[in-house]
Coordinates of C-alpha atoms in Angstrom, one line a residue:
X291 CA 0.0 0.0 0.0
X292 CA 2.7 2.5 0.9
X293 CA 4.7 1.7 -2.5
X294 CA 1.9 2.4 -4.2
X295 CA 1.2 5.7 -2.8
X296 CA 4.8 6.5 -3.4
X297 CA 4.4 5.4 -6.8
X298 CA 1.9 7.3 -7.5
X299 CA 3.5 10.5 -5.7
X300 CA 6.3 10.5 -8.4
X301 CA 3.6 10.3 -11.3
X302 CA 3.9 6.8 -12.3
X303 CA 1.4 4.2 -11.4
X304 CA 2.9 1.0 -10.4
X305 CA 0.2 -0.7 -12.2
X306 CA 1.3 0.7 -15.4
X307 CA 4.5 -0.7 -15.7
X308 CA 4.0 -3.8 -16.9
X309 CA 0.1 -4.4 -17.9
X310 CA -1.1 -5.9 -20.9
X311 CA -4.6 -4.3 -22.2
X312 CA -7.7 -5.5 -24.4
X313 CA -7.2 -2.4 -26.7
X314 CA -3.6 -3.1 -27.9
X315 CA -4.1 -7.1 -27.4
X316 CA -2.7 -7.4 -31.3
X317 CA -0.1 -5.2 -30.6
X318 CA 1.4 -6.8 -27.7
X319 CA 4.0 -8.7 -28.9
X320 CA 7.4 -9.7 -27.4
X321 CA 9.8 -7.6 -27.1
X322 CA 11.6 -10.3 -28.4
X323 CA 15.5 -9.9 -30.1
X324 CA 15.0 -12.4 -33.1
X325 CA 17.7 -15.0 -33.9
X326 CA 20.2 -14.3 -36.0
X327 CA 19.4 -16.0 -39.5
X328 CA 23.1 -16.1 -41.1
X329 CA 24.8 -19.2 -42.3
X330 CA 27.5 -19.8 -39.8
X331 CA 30.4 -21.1 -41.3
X332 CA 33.3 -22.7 -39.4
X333 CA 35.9 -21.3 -41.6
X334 CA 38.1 -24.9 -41.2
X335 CA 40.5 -25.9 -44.1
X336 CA 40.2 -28.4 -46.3
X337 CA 42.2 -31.6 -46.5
X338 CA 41.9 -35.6 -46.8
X339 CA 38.7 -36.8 -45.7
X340 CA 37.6 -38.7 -42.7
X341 CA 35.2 -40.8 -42.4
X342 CA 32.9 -41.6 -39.7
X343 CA 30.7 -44.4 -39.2
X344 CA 27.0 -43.7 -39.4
X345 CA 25.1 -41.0 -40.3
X346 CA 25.9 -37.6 -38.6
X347 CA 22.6 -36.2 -40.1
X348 CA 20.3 -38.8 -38.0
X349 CA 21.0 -36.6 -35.2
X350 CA 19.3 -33.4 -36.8
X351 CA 16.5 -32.1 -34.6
X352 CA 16.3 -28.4 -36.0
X353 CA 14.8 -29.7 -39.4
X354 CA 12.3 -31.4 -37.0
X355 CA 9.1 -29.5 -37.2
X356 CA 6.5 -29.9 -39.9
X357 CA 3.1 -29.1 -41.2
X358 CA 2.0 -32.1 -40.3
X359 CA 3.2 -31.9 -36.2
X360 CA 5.9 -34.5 -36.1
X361 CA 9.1 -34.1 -34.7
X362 CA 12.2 -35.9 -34.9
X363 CA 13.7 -37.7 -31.8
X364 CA 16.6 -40.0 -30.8
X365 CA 14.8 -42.7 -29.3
X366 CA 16.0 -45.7 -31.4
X367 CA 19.4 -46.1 -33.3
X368 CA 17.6 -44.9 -36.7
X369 CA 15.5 -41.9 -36.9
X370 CA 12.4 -41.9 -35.7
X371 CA 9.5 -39.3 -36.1
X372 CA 7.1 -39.0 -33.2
X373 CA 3.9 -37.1 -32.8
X374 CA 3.7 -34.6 -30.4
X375 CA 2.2 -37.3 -27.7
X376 CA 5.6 -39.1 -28.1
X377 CA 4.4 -41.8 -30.4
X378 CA 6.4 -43.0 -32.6
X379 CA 5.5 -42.8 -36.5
X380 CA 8.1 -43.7 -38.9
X381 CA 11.9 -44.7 -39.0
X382 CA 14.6 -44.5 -41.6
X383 CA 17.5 -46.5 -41.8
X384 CA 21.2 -45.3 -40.9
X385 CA 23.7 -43.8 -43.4
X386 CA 27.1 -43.4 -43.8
X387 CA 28.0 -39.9 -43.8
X388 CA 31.5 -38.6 -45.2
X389 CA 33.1 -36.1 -43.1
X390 CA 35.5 -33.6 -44.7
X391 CA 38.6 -32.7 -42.9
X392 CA 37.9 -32.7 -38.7
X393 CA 39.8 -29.5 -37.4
X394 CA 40.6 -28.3 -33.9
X395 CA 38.3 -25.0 -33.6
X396 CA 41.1 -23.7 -31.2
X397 CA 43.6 -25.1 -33.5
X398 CA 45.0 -22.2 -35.2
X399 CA 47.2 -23.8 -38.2
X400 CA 43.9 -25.6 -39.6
X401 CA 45.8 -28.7 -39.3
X402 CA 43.0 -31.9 -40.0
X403 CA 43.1 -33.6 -36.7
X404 CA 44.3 -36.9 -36.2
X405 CA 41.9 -39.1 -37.3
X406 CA 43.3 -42.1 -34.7
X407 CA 42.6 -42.2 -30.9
X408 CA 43.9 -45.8 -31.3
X409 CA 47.0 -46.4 -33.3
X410 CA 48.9 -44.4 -36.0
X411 CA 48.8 -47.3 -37.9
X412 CA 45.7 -46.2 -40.5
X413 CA 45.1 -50.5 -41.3
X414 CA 44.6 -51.0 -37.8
X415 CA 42.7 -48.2 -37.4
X416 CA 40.2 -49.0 -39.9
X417 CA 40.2 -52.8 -38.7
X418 CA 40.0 -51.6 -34.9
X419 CA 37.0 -49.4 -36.2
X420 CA 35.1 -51.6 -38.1
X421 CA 35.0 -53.8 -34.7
X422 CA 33.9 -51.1 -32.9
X423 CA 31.4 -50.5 -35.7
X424 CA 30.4 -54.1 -35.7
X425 CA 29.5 -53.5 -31.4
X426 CA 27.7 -50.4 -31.9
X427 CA 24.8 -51.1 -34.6
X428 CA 24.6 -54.7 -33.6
X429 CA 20.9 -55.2 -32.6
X430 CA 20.3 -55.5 -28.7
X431 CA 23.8 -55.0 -27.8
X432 CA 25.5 -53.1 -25.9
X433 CA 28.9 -51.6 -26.6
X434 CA 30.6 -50.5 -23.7
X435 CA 29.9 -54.2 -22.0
X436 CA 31.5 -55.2 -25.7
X437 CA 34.7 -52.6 -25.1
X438 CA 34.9 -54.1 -21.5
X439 CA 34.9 -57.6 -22.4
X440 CA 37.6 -56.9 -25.2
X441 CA 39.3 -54.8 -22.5
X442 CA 38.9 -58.0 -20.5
X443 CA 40.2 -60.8 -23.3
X444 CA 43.3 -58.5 -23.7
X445 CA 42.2 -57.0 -27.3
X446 CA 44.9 -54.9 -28.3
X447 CA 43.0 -51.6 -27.6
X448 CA 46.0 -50.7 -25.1
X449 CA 45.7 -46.9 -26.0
X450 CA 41.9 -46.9 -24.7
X451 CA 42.2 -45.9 -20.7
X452 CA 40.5 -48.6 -19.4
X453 CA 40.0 -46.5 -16.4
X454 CA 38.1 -44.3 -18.7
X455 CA 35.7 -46.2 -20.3
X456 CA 35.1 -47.8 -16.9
X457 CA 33.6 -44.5 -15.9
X458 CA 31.9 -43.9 -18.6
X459 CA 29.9 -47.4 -19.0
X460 CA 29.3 -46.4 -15.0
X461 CA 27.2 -43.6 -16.3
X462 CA 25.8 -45.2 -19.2
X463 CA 24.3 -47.8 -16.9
X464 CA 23.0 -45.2 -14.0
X465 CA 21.3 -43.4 -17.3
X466 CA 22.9 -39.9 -16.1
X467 CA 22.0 -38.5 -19.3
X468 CA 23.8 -34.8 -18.4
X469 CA 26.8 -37.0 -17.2
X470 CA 26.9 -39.0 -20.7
X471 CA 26.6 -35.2 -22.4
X472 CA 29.7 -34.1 -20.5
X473 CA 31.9 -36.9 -21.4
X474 CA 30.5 -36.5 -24.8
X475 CA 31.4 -32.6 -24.9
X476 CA 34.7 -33.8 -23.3
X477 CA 35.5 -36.0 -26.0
X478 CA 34.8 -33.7 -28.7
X479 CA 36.9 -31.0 -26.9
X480 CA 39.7 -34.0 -26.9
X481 CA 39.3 -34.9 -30.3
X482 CA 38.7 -38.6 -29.5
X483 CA 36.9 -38.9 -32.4
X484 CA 36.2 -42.8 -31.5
X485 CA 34.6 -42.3 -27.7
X486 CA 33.0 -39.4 -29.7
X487 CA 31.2 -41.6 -31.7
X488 CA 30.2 -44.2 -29.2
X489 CA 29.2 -41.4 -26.8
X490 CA 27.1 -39.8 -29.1
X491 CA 25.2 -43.4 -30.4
X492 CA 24.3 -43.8 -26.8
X493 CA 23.1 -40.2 -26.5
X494 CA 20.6 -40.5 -29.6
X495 CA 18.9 -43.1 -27.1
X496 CA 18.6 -41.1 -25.0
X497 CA 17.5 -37.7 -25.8
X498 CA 14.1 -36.4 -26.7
X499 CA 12.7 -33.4 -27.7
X500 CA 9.2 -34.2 -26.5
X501 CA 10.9 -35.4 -23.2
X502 CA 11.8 -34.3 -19.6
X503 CA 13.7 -31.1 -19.5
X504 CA 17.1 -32.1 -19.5
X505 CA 15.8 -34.9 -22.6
X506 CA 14.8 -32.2 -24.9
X507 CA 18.0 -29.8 -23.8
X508 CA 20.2 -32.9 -24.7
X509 CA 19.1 -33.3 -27.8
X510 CA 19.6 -29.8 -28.9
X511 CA 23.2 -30.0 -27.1
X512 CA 24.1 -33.4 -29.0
X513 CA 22.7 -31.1 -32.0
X514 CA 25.7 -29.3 -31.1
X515 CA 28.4 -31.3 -30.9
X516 CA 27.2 -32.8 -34.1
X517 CA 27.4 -29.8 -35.8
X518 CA 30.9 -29.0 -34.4
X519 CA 32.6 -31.8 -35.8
X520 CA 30.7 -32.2 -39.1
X521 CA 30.9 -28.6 -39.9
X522 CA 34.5 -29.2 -41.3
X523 CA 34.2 -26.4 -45.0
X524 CA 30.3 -26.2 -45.0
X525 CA 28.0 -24.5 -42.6
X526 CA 26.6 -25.7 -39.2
X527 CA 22.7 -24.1 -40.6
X528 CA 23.3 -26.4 -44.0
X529 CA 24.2 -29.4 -42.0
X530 CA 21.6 -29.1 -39.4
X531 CA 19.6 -28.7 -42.9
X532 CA 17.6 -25.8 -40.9
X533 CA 14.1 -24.4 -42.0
X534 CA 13.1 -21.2 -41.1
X535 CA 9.3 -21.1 -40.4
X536 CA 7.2 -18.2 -42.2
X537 CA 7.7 -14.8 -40.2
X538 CA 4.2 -14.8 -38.8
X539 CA 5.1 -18.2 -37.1
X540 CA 8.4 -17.4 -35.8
X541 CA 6.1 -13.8 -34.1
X542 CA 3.8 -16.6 -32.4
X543 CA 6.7 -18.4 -31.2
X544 CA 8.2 -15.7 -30.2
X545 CA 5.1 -14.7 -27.8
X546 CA 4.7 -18.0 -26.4
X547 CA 8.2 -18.2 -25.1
X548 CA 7.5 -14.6 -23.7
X549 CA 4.2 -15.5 -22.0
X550 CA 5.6 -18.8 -20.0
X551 CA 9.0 -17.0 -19.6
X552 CA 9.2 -14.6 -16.6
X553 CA 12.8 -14.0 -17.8
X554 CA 11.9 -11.1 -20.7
X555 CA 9.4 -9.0 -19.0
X556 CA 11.0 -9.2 -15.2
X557 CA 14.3 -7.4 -18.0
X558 CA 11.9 -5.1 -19.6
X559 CA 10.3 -4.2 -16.3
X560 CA 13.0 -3.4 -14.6
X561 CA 14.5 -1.2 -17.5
X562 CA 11.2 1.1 -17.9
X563 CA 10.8 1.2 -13.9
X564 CA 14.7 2.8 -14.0
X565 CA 13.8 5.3 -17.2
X566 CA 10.2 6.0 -15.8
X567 CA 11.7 7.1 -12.5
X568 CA 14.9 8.9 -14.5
X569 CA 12.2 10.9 -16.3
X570 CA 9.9 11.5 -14.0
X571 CA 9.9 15.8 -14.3
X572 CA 11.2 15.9 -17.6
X573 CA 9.0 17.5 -20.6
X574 CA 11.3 15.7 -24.0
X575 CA 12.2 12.6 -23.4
X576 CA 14.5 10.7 -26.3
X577 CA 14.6 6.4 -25.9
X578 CA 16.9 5.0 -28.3
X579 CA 16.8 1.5 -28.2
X580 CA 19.6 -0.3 -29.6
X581 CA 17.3 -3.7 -30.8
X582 CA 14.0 -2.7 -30.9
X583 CA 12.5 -5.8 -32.3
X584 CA 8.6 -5.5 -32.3
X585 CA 8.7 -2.4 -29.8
X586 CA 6.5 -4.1 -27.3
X587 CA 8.8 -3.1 -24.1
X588 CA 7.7 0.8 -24.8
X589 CA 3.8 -0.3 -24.9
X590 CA 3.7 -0.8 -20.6
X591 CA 6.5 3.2 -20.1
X592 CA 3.7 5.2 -22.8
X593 CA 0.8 3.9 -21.0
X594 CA 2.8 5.0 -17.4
X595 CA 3.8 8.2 -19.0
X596 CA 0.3 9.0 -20.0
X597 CA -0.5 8.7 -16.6
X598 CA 1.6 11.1 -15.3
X599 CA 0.5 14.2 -13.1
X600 CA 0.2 17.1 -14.5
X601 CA 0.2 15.4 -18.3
X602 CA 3.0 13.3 -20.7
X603 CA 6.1 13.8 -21.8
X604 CA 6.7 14.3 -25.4
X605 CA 8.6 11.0 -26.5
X606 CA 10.7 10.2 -29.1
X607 CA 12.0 6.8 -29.9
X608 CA 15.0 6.0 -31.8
X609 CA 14.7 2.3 -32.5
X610 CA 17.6 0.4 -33.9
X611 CA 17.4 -2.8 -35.6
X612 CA 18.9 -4.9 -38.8
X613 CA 17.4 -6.8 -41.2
X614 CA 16.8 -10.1 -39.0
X615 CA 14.5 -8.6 -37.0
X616 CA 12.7 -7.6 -40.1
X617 CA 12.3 -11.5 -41.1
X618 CA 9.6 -12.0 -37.7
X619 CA 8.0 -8.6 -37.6
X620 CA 7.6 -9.0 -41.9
X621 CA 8.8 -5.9 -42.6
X622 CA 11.1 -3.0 -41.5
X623 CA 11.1 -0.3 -39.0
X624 CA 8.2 1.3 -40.5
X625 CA 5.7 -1.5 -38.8
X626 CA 7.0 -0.6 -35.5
X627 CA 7.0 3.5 -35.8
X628 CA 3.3 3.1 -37.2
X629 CA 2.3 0.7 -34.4
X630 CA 3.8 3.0 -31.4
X631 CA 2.4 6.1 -32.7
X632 CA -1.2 4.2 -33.0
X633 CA -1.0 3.8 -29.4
X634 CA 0.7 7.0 -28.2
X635 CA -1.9 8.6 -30.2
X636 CA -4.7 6.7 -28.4
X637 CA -3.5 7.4 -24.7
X638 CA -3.0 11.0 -26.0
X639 CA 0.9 11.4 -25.8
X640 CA 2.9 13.3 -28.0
X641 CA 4.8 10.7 -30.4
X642 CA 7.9 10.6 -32.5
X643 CA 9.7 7.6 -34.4
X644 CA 12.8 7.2 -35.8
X645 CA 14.3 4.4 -37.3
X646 CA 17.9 3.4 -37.8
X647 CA 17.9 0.4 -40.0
X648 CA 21.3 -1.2 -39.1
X649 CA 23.1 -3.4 -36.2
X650 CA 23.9 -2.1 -33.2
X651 CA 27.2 -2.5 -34.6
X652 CA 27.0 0.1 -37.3
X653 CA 25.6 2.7 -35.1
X654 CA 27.4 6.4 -36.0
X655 CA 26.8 9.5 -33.7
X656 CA 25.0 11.1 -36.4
X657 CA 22.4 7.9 -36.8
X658 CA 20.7 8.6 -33.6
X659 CA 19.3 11.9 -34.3
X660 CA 20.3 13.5 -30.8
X661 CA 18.6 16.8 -30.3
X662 CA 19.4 19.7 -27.5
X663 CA 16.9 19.9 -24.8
X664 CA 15.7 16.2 -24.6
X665 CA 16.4 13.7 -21.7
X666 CA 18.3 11.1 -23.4
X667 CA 17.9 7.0 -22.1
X668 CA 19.5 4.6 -24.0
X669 CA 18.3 1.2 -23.7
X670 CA 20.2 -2.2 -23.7
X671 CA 17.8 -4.9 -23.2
X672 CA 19.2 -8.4 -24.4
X673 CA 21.6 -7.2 -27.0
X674 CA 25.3 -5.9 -26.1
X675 CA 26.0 -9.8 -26.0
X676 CA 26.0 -9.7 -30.0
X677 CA 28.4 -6.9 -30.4
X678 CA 32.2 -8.6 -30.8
X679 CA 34.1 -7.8 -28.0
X680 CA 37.8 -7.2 -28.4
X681 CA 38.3 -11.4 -28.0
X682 CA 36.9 -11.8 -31.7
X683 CA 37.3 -8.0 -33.5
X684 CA 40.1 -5.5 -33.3
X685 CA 37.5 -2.6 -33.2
X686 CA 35.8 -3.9 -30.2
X687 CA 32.5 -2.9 -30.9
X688 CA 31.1 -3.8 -28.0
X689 CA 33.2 -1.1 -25.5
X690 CA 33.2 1.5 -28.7
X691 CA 29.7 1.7 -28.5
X692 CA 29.4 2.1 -24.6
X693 CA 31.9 4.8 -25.1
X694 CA 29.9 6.2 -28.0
X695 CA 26.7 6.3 -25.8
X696 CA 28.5 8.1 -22.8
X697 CA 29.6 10.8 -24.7
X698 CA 25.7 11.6 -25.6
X699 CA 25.4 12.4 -21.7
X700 CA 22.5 10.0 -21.5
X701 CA 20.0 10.6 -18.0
X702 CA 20.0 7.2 -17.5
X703 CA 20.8 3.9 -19.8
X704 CA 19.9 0.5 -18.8
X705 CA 21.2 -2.9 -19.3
X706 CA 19.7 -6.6 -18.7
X707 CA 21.5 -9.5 -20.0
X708 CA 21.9 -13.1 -19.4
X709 CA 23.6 -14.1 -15.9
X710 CA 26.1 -16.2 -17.7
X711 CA 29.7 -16.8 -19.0
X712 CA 30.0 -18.0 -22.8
X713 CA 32.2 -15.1 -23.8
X714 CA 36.2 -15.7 -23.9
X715 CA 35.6 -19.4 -22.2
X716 CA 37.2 -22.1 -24.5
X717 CA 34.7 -25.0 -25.9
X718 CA 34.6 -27.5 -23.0
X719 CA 33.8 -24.8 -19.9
X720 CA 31.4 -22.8 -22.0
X721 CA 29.3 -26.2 -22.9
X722 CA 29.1 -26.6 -19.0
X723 CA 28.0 -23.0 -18.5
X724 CA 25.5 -23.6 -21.3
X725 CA 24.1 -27.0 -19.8
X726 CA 23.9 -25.5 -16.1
X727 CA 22.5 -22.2 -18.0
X728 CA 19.5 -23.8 -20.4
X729 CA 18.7 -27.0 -17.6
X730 CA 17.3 -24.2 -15.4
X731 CA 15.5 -22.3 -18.2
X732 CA 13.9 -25.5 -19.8
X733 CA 12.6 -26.5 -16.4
X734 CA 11.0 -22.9 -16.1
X735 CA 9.0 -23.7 -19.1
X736 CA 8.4 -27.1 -18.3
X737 CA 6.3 -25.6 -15.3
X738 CA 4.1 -23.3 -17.0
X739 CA 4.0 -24.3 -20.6
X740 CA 2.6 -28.5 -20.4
X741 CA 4.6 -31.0 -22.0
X742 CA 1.7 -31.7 -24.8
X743 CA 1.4 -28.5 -25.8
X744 CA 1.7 -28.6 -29.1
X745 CA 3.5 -26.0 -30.1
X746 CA 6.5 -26.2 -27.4
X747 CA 8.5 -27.7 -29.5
X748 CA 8.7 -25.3 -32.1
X749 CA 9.3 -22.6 -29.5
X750 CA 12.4 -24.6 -28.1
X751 CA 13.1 -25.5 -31.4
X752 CA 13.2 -22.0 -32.9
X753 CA 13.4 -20.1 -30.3
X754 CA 16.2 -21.8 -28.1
X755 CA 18.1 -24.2 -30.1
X756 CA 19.8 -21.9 -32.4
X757 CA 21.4 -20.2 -29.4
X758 CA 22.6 -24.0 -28.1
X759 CA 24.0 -25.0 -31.2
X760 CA 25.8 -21.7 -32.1
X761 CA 27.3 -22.0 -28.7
X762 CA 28.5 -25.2 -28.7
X763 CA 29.4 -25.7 -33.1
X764 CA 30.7 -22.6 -33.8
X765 CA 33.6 -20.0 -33.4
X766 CA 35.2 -16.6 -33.9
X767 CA 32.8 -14.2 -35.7
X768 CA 30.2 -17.2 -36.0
X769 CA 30.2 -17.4 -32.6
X770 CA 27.3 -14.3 -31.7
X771 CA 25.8 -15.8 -29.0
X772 CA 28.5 -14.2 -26.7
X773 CA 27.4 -13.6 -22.8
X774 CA 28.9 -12.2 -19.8
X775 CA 28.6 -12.3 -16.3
X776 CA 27.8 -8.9 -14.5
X777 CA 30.4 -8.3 -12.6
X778 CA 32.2 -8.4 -16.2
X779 CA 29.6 -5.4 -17.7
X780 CA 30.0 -4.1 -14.5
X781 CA 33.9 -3.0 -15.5
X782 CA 32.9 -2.2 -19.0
X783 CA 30.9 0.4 -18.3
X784 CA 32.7 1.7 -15.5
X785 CA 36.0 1.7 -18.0
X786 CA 33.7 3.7 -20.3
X787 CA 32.8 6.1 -17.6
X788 CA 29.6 5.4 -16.2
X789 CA 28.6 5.5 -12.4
X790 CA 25.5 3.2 -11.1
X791 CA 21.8 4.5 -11.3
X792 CA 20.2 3.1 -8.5
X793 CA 16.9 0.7 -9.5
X794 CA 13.4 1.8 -8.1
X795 CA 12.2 -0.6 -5.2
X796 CA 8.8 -0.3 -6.5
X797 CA 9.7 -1.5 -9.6
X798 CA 10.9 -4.6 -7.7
X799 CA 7.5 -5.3 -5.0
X800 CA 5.8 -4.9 -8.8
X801 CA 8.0 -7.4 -10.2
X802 CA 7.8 -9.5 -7.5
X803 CA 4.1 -9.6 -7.8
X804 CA 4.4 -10.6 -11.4
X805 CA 6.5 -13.8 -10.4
X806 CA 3.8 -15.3 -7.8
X807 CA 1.9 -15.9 -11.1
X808 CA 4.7 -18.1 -12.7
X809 CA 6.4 -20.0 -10.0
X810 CA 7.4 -20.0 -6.3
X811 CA 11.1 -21.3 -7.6
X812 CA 11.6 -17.9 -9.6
X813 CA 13.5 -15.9 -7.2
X814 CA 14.5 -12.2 -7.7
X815 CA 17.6 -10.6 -5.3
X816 CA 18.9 -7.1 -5.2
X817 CA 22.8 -6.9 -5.0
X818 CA 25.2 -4.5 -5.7
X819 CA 22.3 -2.3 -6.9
X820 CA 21.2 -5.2 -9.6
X821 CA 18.6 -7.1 -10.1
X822 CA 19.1 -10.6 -10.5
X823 CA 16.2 -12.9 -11.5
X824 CA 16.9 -16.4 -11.1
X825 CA 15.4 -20.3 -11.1
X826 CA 16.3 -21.9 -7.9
X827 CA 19.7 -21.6 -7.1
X828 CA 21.0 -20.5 -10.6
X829 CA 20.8 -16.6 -12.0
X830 CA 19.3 -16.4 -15.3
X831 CA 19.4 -12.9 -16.1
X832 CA 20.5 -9.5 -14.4
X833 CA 19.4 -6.1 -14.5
X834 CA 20.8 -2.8 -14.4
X835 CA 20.7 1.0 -14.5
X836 CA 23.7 3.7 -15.5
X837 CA 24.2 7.2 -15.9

């Protein structure tokens, strides 16, 4: 009761911040960065050919959604389609799959990999292969009890750590499917292309993407590894053989995931409680948004600002976006100035668009239309992550722009971003942090979207996945899916000169109201004057303010 007095003392109305309404019900969209659509390309060398038994493309999930409803799974040793109750449909039988050269990622030369984790000797290679070939597609058999009773008869597999495998058929037998991903990833970041293999033949039993959480996580991870060894001079998308749905499908996935997610509004929240209280006695107010997406974050700050004592602001937003965006929202920049104004006009606020078609990374000064005598807030919701840091681009884009924005003298800018580390880590360390990361935010969604919804799929699938993959399979400038811990942003902006803008502890009693309706395991902690929104005992995302 007393926040919401105090609310409404410093002309915003707590119930304003975040509050969806009948009237703009088709306008509400997420506020929702879209994917990156490029063709990654592992820019590896070419060289003599390796070849690996079975088919690598069995494992493709991302190609899994169709018309029809059916979805690819890994529940047999061949394909199998299942319906989105689980049932199974129809199977195909394995293929071999030709690899081109297998490179290091972190292997600067380009030098193919050795393709022997048993012997130099390339004849008894091949012979100790097509042994291990004969164990693993042999029908109700099981290939690690094989390995250990070779192990056992003295098989001259003396370069195998028996210790090793030991450990590994432990796991296999326990079914610790985010144990069996680990050793997998470990593999791969080993180049044992042979435990590789057999890891990844057990996984495909095991992962689901109509299963538990960590099931349908796993199979978008093995999607991963997959990708990053068969990726060798082609790119990860044409392997996974991806689809892009049409735009007005990716938009509905999109708002799903933002619904049952209390992830992007608690960010968006927390961003218009810091510029709503930053603005509170100002008459011009200029919002440049560096990925505006569909706009829907400035729906909830126009209503609040139309509230305001004594009348609105004028408002001007500069929204920023490139041509991906475009691909959801089917069109440019245009849909989202025509849409704002629509509802500025109708809660009777004065109203100004401007678009910058272009990435954050091409931002200029002189493309943000800066004008004397407005209070300036620059909003980073979800997207300094994407701008190459000095790790992968001389020109550091990602401190020039913070050092670009500072110089504008903004009131207040604000920053949410994912609460974890996938930056500068090297390929083993990062696929942990991205297993500990997406286990949390699958089981979010398993509690408020149910398993046979038919549509969760696709919104893993589209909405999720490509992050995984482009993770795990890919590096340098392929890599965009680039995250840092706070504490990290934390010295970028103070480097850029920047001090802290405190956050409104209104904002956070509203916030914490909106999270009673998700889940009592969301939990939300102020430190260090962030936000931190979290599932259980992991932090998903954090949230900021600067001036």
């Amino acid at each position: 009761m007393q926040a919401s007095k105090q609310l409404r003392g410093s002309g915003m109305s707590s119930r304003f911040l975040y509050q969806p309404m009948q009237e703009v019900e088709a306008y509400c969209k997420p506020q929702f960065r879209t994917l990156d659509h490029q063709i990654y390309s592992s820019g590896r060398t070419e060289g003599t050919p390796v070849t690996i038994p079975n088919s690598l493309e069995q494992y493709c999930t991302l190609e899994s959604s169709s018309a029809n409803g059916s979805y690819a799974a890994y529940n047999s040793p061949s394909t199998v389609s299942f319906s989105p109750n689980g049932s199974p449909m129809s199977q195909q039988e394995s293929q071999s799959y030709s690899l081109e050269p297998l490179h290091s990622p972190d292997n600067a030369t380009g030098s193919p990999i050795s393709g022997s984790c048993i012997t130099d000797d390339a004849h008894d290679f091949r012979h100790k292969l097509r042994e291990l070939e004969s164990v693993m597609f042999a029908p109700d058999s099981d290939i690690f009890d094989s390995i250990e009773n070779a192990l056992e008869s003295g098989t001259n597999i003396e370069s195998l750590e028996m210790d090793s495998w030991r450990q590994i058929m432990d796991v296999i037998s326990r079914g610790d499917l985010k144990q069996v991903l680990i050793a997998c990833a470990k593999a791969v970041s080993d180049n044992d292309l042979l435990m590789a293999q057999c890891l990844m033949d057990k996984l495909r039993q095991m992962v689901s993407v109509s299963g538990e959480p960590i099931q349908r996580l796993g199979a978008y991870m093995l999607e991963g590894l997959v990708a990053r060894l068969a990726s060798s001079g082609s790119s990860i998308c044409k392997a996974l053989r991806c689809k892009e749905p049409a735009s007005a499908e990716m938009l509905s996935y999109m708002h799903i995931l933002y619904e049952v997610c209390a992830y992007f509004k608690f960010g968006y929240m927390s961003a218009n409680g810091a510029i709503a209280e930053a603005m509170k006695d100002e008459n011009r107010v200029h919002i440049i948004d560096f990925q505006i997406g569909q706009g829907s974050q400035w729906i909830s700050l126009i209503q609040a600002f139309a509230a305001r004592p004594g009348g609105p602001p004028h408002i001007r937003i500069t929204g920023i976006d490139d041509s991906t965006s475009a691909y959801a929202r089917g069109g440019g920049l245009s849909i989202v100035g025509k849409r704002l104004s629509k509802l500025a006009e109708s809660f009777k606020v004065p109203f100004e668009f401007h678009a910058a078609s272009m990435s954050g990374c091409e931002v200029r000064v002189e493309s943000l239309g800066v004008r004397r005598g407005e209070a300036l807030a620059v909003n980073f919701a979800f997207v300094l992550h994407h701008m190459p840091d000095e790790s992968v681009s001389t020109q550091n884009h990602r401190d020039r722009v913070l050092r670009l924005v500072k110089s504008l003298s903004p009131k207040v800018v604000t920053l949410v971003e994912q609460e974890s580390n996938t930056n500068t880590a090297a390929f083993f360390p990062r696929f942990l942090e991205t297993l500990n990361y997406y286990t949390a935010m699958f089981e979010s969604i398993d509690v408020t979207l149910p398993r046979d919804h038919k549509e969760r799929i696709n919104v893993e699938q589209h909405c999720l996945a490509r992050d995984v993959v482009n993770i795990i399979a890919c590096e340098g400038t392929e890599r965009v899916e680039r995250h840092e811990l706070l504490g990290k942003w934390r010295s970028r902006f103070t480097m850029a000169g920047f001090t802290p803008y405190p956050l409104s502890t209104l904002v956070n009693a509203t916030i914490k109201t909106l999270l009673e309706n998700y889940s009592d395991r969301y939990r939300l902690q102020e430190r260090d004057g962030a936000l931190y929104l979290g599932w259980m005992n992991r932090d998903l995302v954090a949230s900021c303010a600067w001036k």
